[in-house]
GROMACS .gro file of C-alpha atoms in nm:
model
  366
    1MET     CA    1   1.259   1.262  -1.021
    2ASN     CA    2   1.444   0.942  -0.941
    3LYS     CA    3   1.614   0.741  -1.213
    4GLY     CA    4   1.519   0.377  -1.257
    5ASN     CA    5   1.189   0.196  -1.279
    6ILE     CA    6   0.964   0.122  -0.983
    7THR     CA    7   0.796  -0.216  -1.024
    8VAL     CA    8   0.447  -0.217  -0.877
    9ILE     CA    9   0.280  -0.551  -0.798
   10GLY     CA   10  -0.076  -0.558  -0.669
   11GLY     CA   11  -0.446  -0.536  -0.734
   12ALA     CA   12  -0.652  -0.329  -0.976
   13ASN     CA   13  -1.028  -0.312  -0.976
   14ILE     CA   14  -1.335  -0.105  -1.042
   15GLU     CA   15  -1.490   0.062  -0.738
   16TYR     CA   16  -1.852   0.168  -0.713
   17ILE     CA   17  -1.867   0.444  -0.451
   18ILE     CA   18  -2.211   0.460  -0.288
   19LYS     CA   19  -2.242   0.781  -0.084
   20SER     CA   20  -2.507   0.852   0.176
   21SER     CA   21  -2.512   1.154   0.406
   22SER     CA   22  -2.670   0.941   0.681
   23ASP     CA   23  -2.670   0.578   0.790
   24ILE     CA   24  -2.824   0.340   0.538
   25VAL     CA   25  -3.140   0.174   0.669
   26GLN     CA   26  -3.154  -0.195   0.581
   27GLY     CA   27  -3.485  -0.314   0.434
   28SER     CA   28  -3.577   0.038   0.323
   29LYS     CA   29  -3.527   0.252   0.016
   30ASN     CA   30  -3.225   0.478   0.050
   31PHE     CA   31  -3.138   0.768  -0.181
   32VAL     CA   32  -2.765   0.779  -0.250
   33ASP     CA   33  -2.506   0.915  -0.492
   34ILE     CA   34  -2.314   0.656  -0.695
   35GLU     CA   35  -1.973   0.715  -0.853
   36GLU     CA   36  -1.766   0.471  -1.059
   37LEU     CA   37  -1.390   0.486  -0.998
   38TYR     CA   38  -1.086   0.263  -1.030
   39GLY     CA   39  -0.866   0.143  -0.746
   40GLY     CA   40  -0.680  -0.150  -0.594
   41SER     CA   41  -0.339  -0.124  -0.426
   42GLY     CA   42  -0.128  -0.179  -0.736
   43LEU     CA   43  -0.322   0.066  -0.949
   44ASN     CA   44  -0.324   0.324  -0.668
   45TYR     CA   45   0.057   0.311  -0.637
   46ALA     CA   46   0.111   0.315  -1.013
   47MET     CA   47  -0.124   0.605  -1.090
   48ARG     CA   48   0.012   0.827  -0.813
   49LEU     CA   49   0.377   0.762  -0.895
   50LEU     CA   50   0.324   0.798  -1.270
   51SER     CA   51   0.134   1.125  -1.223
   52ALA     CA   52   0.421   1.256  -1.008
   53GLY     CA   53   0.668   1.181  -1.288
   54GLU     CA   54   0.820   0.852  -1.172
   55SER     CA   55   0.895   0.564  -1.410
   56VAL     CA   56   0.673   0.268  -1.321
   57SER     CA   57   0.646  -0.093  -1.439
   58PRO     CA   58   0.293  -0.204  -1.340
   59LEU     CA   59   0.232  -0.577  -1.289
   60LEU     CA   60  -0.133  -0.578  -1.192
   61TYR     CA   61  -0.396  -0.838  -1.106
   62VAL     CA   62  -0.617  -0.739  -1.399
   63GLY     CA   63  -0.799  -0.944  -1.662
   64ASN     CA   64  -0.856  -0.894  -2.034
   65ASP     CA   65  -1.214  -0.772  -1.999
   66SER     CA   66  -1.395  -0.439  -2.034
   67ILE     CA   67  -1.277  -0.319  -1.692
   68GLY     CA   68  -0.920  -0.433  -1.751
   69LYS     CA   69  -0.905  -0.256  -2.086
   70THR     CA   70  -1.029   0.067  -1.930
   71ILE     CA   71  -0.759   0.038  -1.660
   72GLN     CA   72  -0.503  -0.024  -1.934
   73SER     CA   73  -0.616   0.289  -2.121
   74SER     CA   74  -0.597   0.496  -1.802
   75LEU     CA   75  -0.237   0.390  -1.745
   76LEU     CA   76  -0.133   0.445  -2.107
   77HIS     CA   77  -0.233   0.809  -2.065
   78TYR     CA   78   0.080   0.858  -1.851
   79PHE     CA   79   0.329   0.684  -2.082
   80ASP     CA   80   0.528   0.826  -2.369
   81LYS     CA   81   0.539   0.580  -2.660
   82THR     CA   82   0.918   0.583  -2.641
   83ASP     CA   83   0.910   0.466  -2.277
   84SER     CA   84   1.065   0.119  -2.243
   85ILE     CA   85   0.763   0.005  -2.040
   86TYR     CA   86   0.508   0.122  -2.298
   87PRO     CA   87   0.508  -0.201  -2.508
   88HIS     CA   88   0.424  -0.409  -2.198
   89VAL     CA   89   0.132  -0.189  -2.093
   90ASP     CA   90   0.006  -0.151  -2.451
   91SER     CA   91  -0.002  -0.523  -2.533
   92GLU     CA   92  -0.203  -0.833  -2.447
   93THR     CA   93   0.079  -0.938  -2.211
   94PHE     CA   94  -0.039  -0.665  -1.972
   95PHE     CA   95  -0.334  -0.886  -1.875
   96VAL     CA   96  -0.339  -1.197  -1.656
   97ASP     CA   97  -0.462  -1.491  -1.861
   98GLY     CA   98  -0.804  -1.624  -1.760
   99LEU     CA   99  -0.866  -1.357  -1.496
  100ASN     CA  100  -1.185  -1.162  -1.432
  101THR     CA  101  -1.100  -0.814  -1.304
  102ILE     CA  102  -1.227  -0.763  -0.950
  103ARG     CA  103  -1.524  -0.540  -0.873
  104SER     CA  104  -1.570  -0.377  -0.534
  105MET     CA  105  -1.828  -0.156  -0.369
  106ILE     CA  106  -1.746   0.111  -0.112
  107ILE     CA  107  -2.042   0.225   0.096
  108VAL     CA  108  -1.984   0.567   0.248
  109GLU     CA  109  -2.220   0.655   0.535
  110GLY     CA  110  -2.106   0.984   0.685
  111LEU     CA  111  -1.762   0.904   0.829
  112HIS     CA  112  -1.805   0.526   0.802
  113ARG     CA  113  -1.668   0.312   0.517
  114THR     CA  114  -1.780  -0.043   0.430
  115ILE     CA  115  -1.600  -0.227   0.149
  116LEU     CA  116  -1.756  -0.521  -0.035
  117ALA     CA  117  -1.520  -0.701  -0.274
  118GLN     CA  118  -1.614  -0.952  -0.543
  119ASP     CA  119  -1.363  -1.215  -0.644
  120HIS     CA  120  -1.472  -1.521  -0.844
  121ASN     CA  121  -1.116  -1.619  -0.933
  122ASP     CA  122  -1.044  -1.950  -0.762
  123GLN     CA  123  -0.722  -2.046  -0.942
  124ASN     CA  124  -0.363  -1.938  -0.896
  125LEU     CA  125  -0.339  -1.726  -1.211
  126PHE     CA  126  -0.106  -1.449  -1.096
  127LEU     CA  127   0.209  -1.651  -1.023
  128PRO     CA  128   0.252  -1.778  -1.383
  129TYR     CA  129   0.198  -1.420  -1.500
  130LEU     CA  130   0.471  -1.285  -1.269
  131LYS     CA  131   0.714  -1.561  -1.368
  132ARG     CA  132   0.656  -1.467  -1.731
  133GLU     CA  133   0.675  -1.088  -1.696
  134ILE     CA  134   0.927  -1.016  -1.419
  135PRO     CA  135   1.231  -1.154  -1.609
  136LYS     CA  136   1.151  -0.909  -1.892
  137LEU     CA  137   1.196  -0.606  -1.666
  138SER     CA  138   1.509  -0.392  -1.677
  139ASN     CA  139   1.659  -0.099  -1.485
  140ILE     CA  140   1.447  -0.182  -1.179
  141THR     CA  141   1.547   0.003  -0.862
  142THR     CA  142   1.250  -0.059  -0.629
  143VAL     CA  143   0.957  -0.297  -0.603
  144ILE     CA  144   0.631  -0.228  -0.419
  145ILE     CA  145   0.429  -0.537  -0.326
  146GLY     CA  146   0.072  -0.457  -0.236
  147HIS     CA  147  -0.235  -0.671  -0.177
  148ILE     CA  148  -0.228  -0.983  -0.395
  149HIS     CA  149  -0.575  -1.143  -0.384
  150ASN     CA  150  -0.449  -1.458  -0.556
  151ASP     CA  151  -0.243  -1.553  -0.248
  152ARG     CA  152  -0.554  -1.686  -0.073
  153ALA     CA  153  -0.488  -1.990   0.145
  154ASP     CA  154  -0.774  -2.190  -0.006
  155ILE     CA  155  -0.615  -2.201  -0.354
  156ASN     CA  156  -0.247  -2.235  -0.261
  157VAL     CA  157  -0.120  -2.566  -0.125
  158ASP     CA  158   0.253  -2.495  -0.109
  159HIS     CA  159   0.419  -2.183   0.032
  160HIS     CA  160   0.610  -2.130  -0.291
  161ASP     CA  161   0.282  -2.106  -0.481
  162LEU     CA  162   0.240  -1.760  -0.329
  163SER     CA  163   0.308  -1.473  -0.568
  164THR     CA  164   0.425  -1.257  -0.277
  165ILE     CA  165   0.699  -1.502  -0.183
  166TYR     CA  166   0.813  -1.541  -0.543
  167ALA     CA  167   0.840  -1.162  -0.583
  168ILE     CA  168   1.022  -1.112  -0.251
  169GLU     CA  169   1.279  -1.382  -0.326
  170HIS     CA  170   1.335  -1.269  -0.684
  171PHE     CA  171   1.393  -0.902  -0.603
  172ASN     CA  172   1.588  -0.979  -0.285
  173ASP     CA  173   1.830  -1.190  -0.490
  174ASN     CA  174   1.870  -0.894  -0.724
  175GLN     CA  175   1.935  -0.646  -0.440
  176LYS     CA  176   1.637  -0.419  -0.506
  177LEU     CA  177   1.464  -0.200  -0.248
  178ILE     CA  178   1.154  -0.399  -0.144
  179TYR     CA  179   0.859  -0.217   0.012
  180CYS     CA  180   0.566  -0.436   0.123
  181ASN     CA  181   0.218  -0.310   0.206
  182PHE     CA  182   0.030  -0.637   0.263
  183GLY     CA  183  -0.347  -0.675   0.241
  184ALA     CA  184  -0.593  -0.902   0.418
  185THR     CA  185  -0.519  -1.210   0.207
  186GLN     CA  186  -0.148  -1.205   0.286
  187LEU     CA  187  -0.191  -1.101   0.650
  188ALA     CA  188  -0.427  -1.392   0.715
  189TYR     CA  189  -0.124  -1.625   0.727
  190GLY     CA  190   0.003  -1.444   1.036
  191PHE     CA  191   0.342  -1.321   1.153
  192ARG     CA  192   0.482  -1.668   1.231
  193PHE     CA  193   0.434  -1.772   0.868
  194TRP     CA  194   0.604  -1.461   0.730
  195LYS     CA  195   0.883  -1.440   0.989
  196GLY     CA  196   1.133  -1.620   0.766
  197TYR     CA  197   1.060  -1.396   0.467
  198LEU     CA  198   1.041  -1.055   0.633
  199PRO     CA  199   1.422  -1.019   0.669
  200LYS     CA  200   1.437  -1.024   0.288
  201ILE     CA  201   1.240  -0.700   0.258
  202ASP     CA  202   1.342  -0.345   0.346
  203LEU     CA  203   1.015  -0.183   0.455
  204LEU     CA  204   0.683  -0.314   0.583
  205GLN     CA  205   0.380  -0.086   0.602
  206LEU     CA  206   0.059  -0.177   0.784
  207ASN     CA  207  -0.211   0.018   0.963
  208ILE     CA  208  -0.255  -0.017   1.339
  209HIS     CA  209  -0.544  -0.262   1.308
  210GLU     CA  210  -0.358  -0.479   1.056
  211VAL     CA  211  -0.033  -0.498   1.252
  212LYS     CA  212  -0.214  -0.592   1.573
  213THR     CA  213  -0.413  -0.864   1.396
  214PHE     CA  214  -0.099  -0.980   1.215
  215PHE     CA  215   0.076  -1.045   1.547
  216THR     CA  216  -0.223  -1.192   1.733
  217HIS     CA  217  -0.162  -1.559   1.819
  218ASP     CA  218  -0.377  -1.792   2.029
  219GLY     CA  219  -0.604  -1.499   2.108
  220LYS     CA  220  -0.318  -1.290   2.252
  221THR     CA  221  -0.219  -0.956   2.102
  222PRO     CA  222   0.123  -0.815   2.197
  223SER     CA  223   0.195  -0.453   2.275
  224LEU     CA  224   0.299  -0.213   2.001
  225ALA     CA  225   0.640  -0.174   2.169
  226PHE     CA  226   0.694  -0.551   2.143
  227ILE     CA  227   0.586  -0.552   1.777
  228ILE     CA  228   0.826  -0.270   1.688
  229GLU     CA  229   1.113  -0.441   1.872
  230THR     CA  230   1.041  -0.774   1.701
  231LEU     CA  231   1.035  -0.627   1.352
  232SER     CA  232   1.348  -0.419   1.422
  233GLU     CA  233   1.531  -0.736   1.526
  234LEU     CA  234   1.450  -0.877   1.182
  235LYS     CA  235   1.642  -0.579   1.036
  236ILE     CA  236   1.349  -0.423   0.856
  237SER     CA  237   1.210  -0.073   0.882
  238GLY     CA  238   0.840  -0.017   0.929
  239ILE     CA  239   0.553   0.225   0.894
  240ILE     CA  240   0.239   0.192   1.105
  241THR     CA  241  -0.039   0.426   0.996
  242LEU     CA  242  -0.285   0.542   1.261
  243ASP     CA  243  -0.597   0.638   1.069
  244LYS     CA  244  -0.659   1.012   1.130
  245PHE     CA  245  -0.389   1.022   1.399
  246GLY     CA  246  -0.093   1.022   1.160
  247ALA     CA  247   0.172   0.751   1.142
  248ILE     CA  248   0.479   0.620   1.321
  249GLY     CA  249   0.794   0.481   1.166
  250PHE     CA  250   1.088   0.287   1.298
  251MET     CA  251   1.415   0.154   1.164
  252PRO     CA  252   1.668  -0.095   1.306
  253LYS     CA  253   1.953   0.157   1.279
  254GLU     CA  254   1.773   0.380   1.531
  255LYS     CA  255   1.712   0.149   1.828
  256ASN     CA  256   1.448   0.225   2.091
  257SER     CA  257   1.305   0.515   1.892
  258ILE     CA  258   1.017   0.603   1.664
  259PHE     CA  259   0.948   0.876   1.411
  260MET     CA  260   0.611   1.044   1.454
  261ALA     CA  261   0.420   1.197   1.163
  262ARG     CA  262   0.151   1.398   1.334
  263PRO     CA  263  -0.192   1.431   1.171
  264VAL     CA  264  -0.289   1.717   0.943
  265ASP     CA  265  -0.643   1.843   0.992
  266LEU     CA  266  -0.812   1.903   0.657
  267GLY     CA  267  -1.131   2.030   0.815
  268ASP     CA  268  -1.412   2.059   0.561
  269GLU     CA  269  -1.172   1.958   0.283
  270PHE     CA  270  -1.161   1.599   0.412
  271VAL     CA  271  -1.364   1.374   0.179
  272ASP     CA  272  -1.253   1.011   0.199
  273SER     CA  273  -0.960   0.820   0.350
  274THR     CA  274  -0.983   0.532   0.100
  275GLY     CA  275  -0.641   0.480  -0.057
  276ALA     CA  276  -0.460   0.714   0.183
  277GLY     CA  277  -0.237   0.429   0.301
  278ASP     CA  278  -0.148   0.345  -0.059
  279ALA     CA  279  -0.070   0.711  -0.123
  280PHE     CA  280   0.154   0.712   0.186
  281CYS     CA  281   0.343   0.410   0.051
  282ALA     CA  282   0.386   0.572  -0.292
  283GLY     CA  283   0.511   0.890  -0.129
  284MET     CA  284   0.770   0.700   0.074
  285VAL     CA  285   0.899   0.528  -0.239
  286SER     CA  286   0.915   0.857  -0.431
  287VAL     CA  287   1.187   0.962  -0.185
  288LEU     CA  288   1.360   0.631  -0.106
  289ASN     CA  289   1.355   0.483  -0.458
  290GLY     CA  290   1.655   0.252  -0.500
  291ASN     CA  291   1.814   0.348  -0.167
  292LYS     CA  292   1.846   0.033   0.045
  293ASN     CA  293   2.080   0.204   0.291
  294PHE     CA  294   1.875   0.513   0.376
  295ASP     CA  295   1.967   0.694   0.698
  296ALA     CA  296   1.742   0.852   0.962
  297ASP     CA  297   1.730   1.190   0.788
  298LYS     CA  298   1.620   1.037   0.458
  299PHE     CA  299   1.364   0.820   0.637
  300ARG     CA  300   1.223   1.127   0.816
  301GLN     CA  301   1.208   1.318   0.487
  302ALA     CA  302   1.027   1.027   0.321
  303MET     CA  303   0.768   1.019   0.601
  304GLU     CA  304   0.705   1.392   0.568
  305VAL     CA  305   0.651   1.363   0.193
  306ALA     CA  306   0.441   1.049   0.234
  307ARG     CA  307   0.213   1.222   0.484
  308SER     CA  308   0.150   1.499   0.231
  309TRP     CA  309   0.067   1.243  -0.038
  310ALA     CA  310  -0.176   1.070   0.200
  311VAL     CA  311  -0.340   1.395   0.311
  312TYR     CA  312  -0.384   1.504  -0.050
  313ALA     CA  313  -0.552   1.169  -0.126
  314CYS     CA  314  -0.812   1.235   0.145
  315GLN     CA  315  -0.950   1.530  -0.053
  316SER     CA  316  -1.122   1.305  -0.310
  317PHE     CA  317  -1.315   0.978  -0.321
  318GLY     CA  318  -1.144   0.655  -0.422
  319GLY     CA  319  -0.787   0.534  -0.417
  320ALA     CA  320  -0.660   0.693  -0.739
  321ASN     CA  321  -0.930   0.933  -0.847
  322SER     CA  322  -0.729   1.252  -0.820
  323CYS     CA  323  -0.355   1.201  -0.868
  324PRO     CA  324  -0.147   1.520  -0.852
  325SER     CA  325   0.141   1.610  -1.078
  326ASP     CA  326   0.489   1.652  -0.933
  327LYS     CA  327   0.447   2.030  -0.925
  328ILE     CA  328   0.107   2.017  -0.753
  329ILE     CA  329   0.211   1.766  -0.486
  330SER     CA  330   0.541   1.949  -0.425
  331ASN     CA  331   0.359   2.277  -0.362
  332PHE     CA  332   0.101   2.102  -0.146
  333HIS     CA  333   0.382   1.941   0.056
  334LYS     CA  334   0.554   2.274   0.117
  335ASP     CA  335   0.236   2.409   0.271
  336THR     CA  336   0.156   2.091   0.465
  337VAL     CA  337   0.495   2.039   0.627
  338LYS     CA  338   0.528   2.392   0.767
  339GLY     CA  339   0.545   2.361   1.146
  340ASN     CA  340   0.450   1.996   1.120
  341GLU     CA  341   0.782   1.816   1.085
  342VAL     CA  342   0.827   1.445   1.159
  343LEU     CA  343   0.990   1.419   1.502
  344GLN     CA  344   1.196   1.140   1.655
  345TYR     CA  345   1.122   1.016   2.007
  346CYS     CA  346   1.354   0.787   2.199
  347GLY     CA  347   1.360   0.582   2.519
  348ASP     CA  348   1.087   0.657   2.772
  349ARG     CA  349   0.922   0.917   2.548
  350MET     CA  350   0.888   0.654   2.275
  351LEU     CA  351   0.738   0.405   2.522
  352ASP     CA  352   0.491   0.665   2.648
  353ILE     CA  353   0.370   0.736   2.296
  354VAL     CA  354   0.331   0.373   2.186
  355SER     CA  355   0.156   0.290   2.514
  356LEU     CA  356  -0.087   0.575   2.450
  357ILE     CA  357  -0.148   0.442   2.098
  358ASP     CA  358  -0.214   0.095   2.242
  359SER     CA  359  -0.471   0.239   2.481
  360THR     CA  360  -0.635   0.457   2.216
  361PHE     CA  361  -0.687   0.179   1.964
  362GLU     CA  362  -0.744  -0.109   2.205
  363HIS     CA  363  -1.124  -0.103   2.187
  364HIS     CA  364  -1.114  -0.114   1.805
  365LEU     CA  365  -0.905  -0.434   1.788
  366LEU     CA  366  -0.985  -0.799   1.809
   0.00000   0.00000   0.00000
């Protein structure tokens, strides 16, 4: 276990999982299974890290309503009453004033996932909450910034109204490890908007579809090699997840190279990939917590652990439905990593791999 608190900033919501063994036919009656779970990037990170024994300070986009109170109770299950963070989670200050907790619906049709999210909050409510709560935190070593719905362009006039920017600048000034896993709302601004802020973070994680869309400008999408080079020049490390094909990582200290986490085939044990990216992020932080100057070996180790966390998450529905203890995930990792180490590829071999990834995912992108 790492010492020091991990601050988690992001969403929390209720998820209604609608499961159908075949494609849903519009305009007809369909018989499905329905399960009610909780998710959202911030809650996914917090629940997985807390279950694995890490100390977490959750700052979540959650309102003081029936759903929010259930989320609060779920989190309190992991805290000892003597924990310094317990009073925050156990009080009214845990909730964002005036907010209605988001509801979302995940339609599962065989291997296909469709997510419908409800968000009636049309005011910037999260930034005042963060400005009130962040200064109260102590012994913070790492911050994870996930999807912040309240950073929508239609309700924020000035750049400094964005909660993401406030959090990045605050924790950068305080020399904390900053790991960003942006969602659709933040990515909609595009790379050119974020270019000036990205050098203030340590790690950026996106999936292949997100990173390609993030860099698309005037209808032109650059190659993955160009994207990796551009982000490396900004002195940040990155993770690009590749759906069922694993993930690649890169870091500015290791020029012209990538780290490849190959996929792990779960076979019939695969259930749902929802939240696997969030689990990967949490796994990375469980290893790198507080270490802003990690080397290639530590980065490789973090990717191997993160892959195991992500694979484990694919064995259940929802983003935080089944969170393993430290002992369970450690044993699972030992079995998963055997003969499946993260390898580093340099020069022409790196270019061959990223070119192949470009070709493989090209028909899925904009």
